Coordinates of C-alpha atoms in Angstrom, one line a residue:
X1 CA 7.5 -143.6 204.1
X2 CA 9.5 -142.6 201.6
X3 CA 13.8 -142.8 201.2
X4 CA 15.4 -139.4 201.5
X5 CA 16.7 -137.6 198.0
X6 CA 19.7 -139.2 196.6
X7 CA 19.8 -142.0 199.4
X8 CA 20.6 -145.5 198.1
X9 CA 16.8 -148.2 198.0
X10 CA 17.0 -150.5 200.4
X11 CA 17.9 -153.2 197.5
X12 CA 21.1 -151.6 196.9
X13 CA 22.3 -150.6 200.3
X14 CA 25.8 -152.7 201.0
X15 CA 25.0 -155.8 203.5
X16 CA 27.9 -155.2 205.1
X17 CA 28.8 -152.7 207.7
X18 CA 32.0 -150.3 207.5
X19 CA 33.4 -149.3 211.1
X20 CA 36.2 -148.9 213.5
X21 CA 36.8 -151.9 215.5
X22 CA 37.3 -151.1 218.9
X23 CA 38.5 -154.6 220.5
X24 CA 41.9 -153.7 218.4
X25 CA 44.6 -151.6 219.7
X26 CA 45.3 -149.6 218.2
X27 CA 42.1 -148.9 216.4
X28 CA 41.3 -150.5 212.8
X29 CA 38.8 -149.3 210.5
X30 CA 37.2 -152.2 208.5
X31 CA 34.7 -152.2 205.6
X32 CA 33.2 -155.5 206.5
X33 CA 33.4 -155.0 210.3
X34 CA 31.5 -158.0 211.8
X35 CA 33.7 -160.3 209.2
X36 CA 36.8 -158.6 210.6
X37 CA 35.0 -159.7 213.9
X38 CA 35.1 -163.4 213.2
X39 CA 38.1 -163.6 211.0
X40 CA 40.3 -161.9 214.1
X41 CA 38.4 -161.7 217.3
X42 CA 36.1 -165.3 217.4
X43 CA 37.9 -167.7 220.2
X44 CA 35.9 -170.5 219.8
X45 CA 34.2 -172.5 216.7
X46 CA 31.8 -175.0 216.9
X47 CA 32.3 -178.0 214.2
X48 CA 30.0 -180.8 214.0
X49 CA 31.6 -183.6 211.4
X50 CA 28.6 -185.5 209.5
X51 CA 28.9 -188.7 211.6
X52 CA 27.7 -186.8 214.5
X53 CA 30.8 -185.7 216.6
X54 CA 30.9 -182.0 217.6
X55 CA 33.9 -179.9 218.7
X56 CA 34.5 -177.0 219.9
X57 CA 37.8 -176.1 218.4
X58 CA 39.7 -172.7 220.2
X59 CA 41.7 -170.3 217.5
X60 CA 45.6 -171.3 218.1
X61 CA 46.7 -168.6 219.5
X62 CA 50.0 -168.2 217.4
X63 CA 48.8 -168.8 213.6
X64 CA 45.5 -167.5 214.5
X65 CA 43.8 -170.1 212.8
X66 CA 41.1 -172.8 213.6
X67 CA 42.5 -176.0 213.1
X68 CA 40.7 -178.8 212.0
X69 CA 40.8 -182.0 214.5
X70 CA 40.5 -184.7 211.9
X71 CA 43.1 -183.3 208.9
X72 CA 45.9 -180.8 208.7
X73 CA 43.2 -178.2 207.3
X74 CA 43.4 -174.7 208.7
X75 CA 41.6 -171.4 208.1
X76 CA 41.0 -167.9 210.2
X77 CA 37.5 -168.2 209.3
X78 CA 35.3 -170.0 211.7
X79 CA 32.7 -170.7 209.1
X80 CA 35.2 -172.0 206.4
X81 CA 36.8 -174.7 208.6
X82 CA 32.4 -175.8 209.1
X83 CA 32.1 -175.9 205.7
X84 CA 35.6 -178.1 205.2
X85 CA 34.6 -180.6 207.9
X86 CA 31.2 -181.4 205.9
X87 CA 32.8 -181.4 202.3
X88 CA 35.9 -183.5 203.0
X89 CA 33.0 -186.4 204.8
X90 CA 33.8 -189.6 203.4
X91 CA 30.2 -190.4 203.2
X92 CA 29.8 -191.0 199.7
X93 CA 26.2 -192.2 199.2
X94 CA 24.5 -190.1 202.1
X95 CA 22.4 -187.6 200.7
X96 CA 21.9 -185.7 203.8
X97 CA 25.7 -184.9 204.4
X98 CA 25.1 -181.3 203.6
X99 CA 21.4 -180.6 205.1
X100 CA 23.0 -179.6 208.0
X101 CA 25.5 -180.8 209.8
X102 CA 27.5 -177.3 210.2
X103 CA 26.4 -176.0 213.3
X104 CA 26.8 -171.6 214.4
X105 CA 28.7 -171.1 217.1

């Protein structure tokens, strides 16, 4: 089936939705809504640190940030404080540090 005249091809159409969140109050509209999602509205983010231990770690409730158990590093993105916790390992000669060891909550 053909797109529609003058609709964007699938290739071009933005990855990321536009919307109005409704868990805020009072409303937000957000172009990337599902990151607005995470970056405000995620409790909970699941860190595993390359020698095996895994954390849940709950948003702090007054900075609104995830802080990281093992340094003073702090973000409002889940998925930034994963990808801290693996690139600040001190595993120096371990070529499997980064093949996995951030986990999805």
């Amino acid at each position: 089936m053909s797109e529609g005249f003058g609709e964007p091809s699938a290739a071009s159409k933005p990855k990321t939705k536009a919307g109005w969140c409704e868990q805020c109050i009072p409303r937000v509209y957000c172009e990337a809504l599902q990151t607005h999602k995470w970056h405000v509205h995620l409790k909970k983010a699941r860190v595993e640190y390359p020698d095996g231990v895994a954390k849940d770690i709950t948003r702090d409730p007054d900075s609104h940030e995830f802080h990281c158990i093992r340094c003073t590093y702090r973000h409002k993105d889940s998925q930034t404080l994963r990808c801290t916790a693996i690139a600040t390992a001190v595993v120096p000669d371990d070529p499997d540090v980064h093949s996995g060891a951030a986990t999805y909550a």
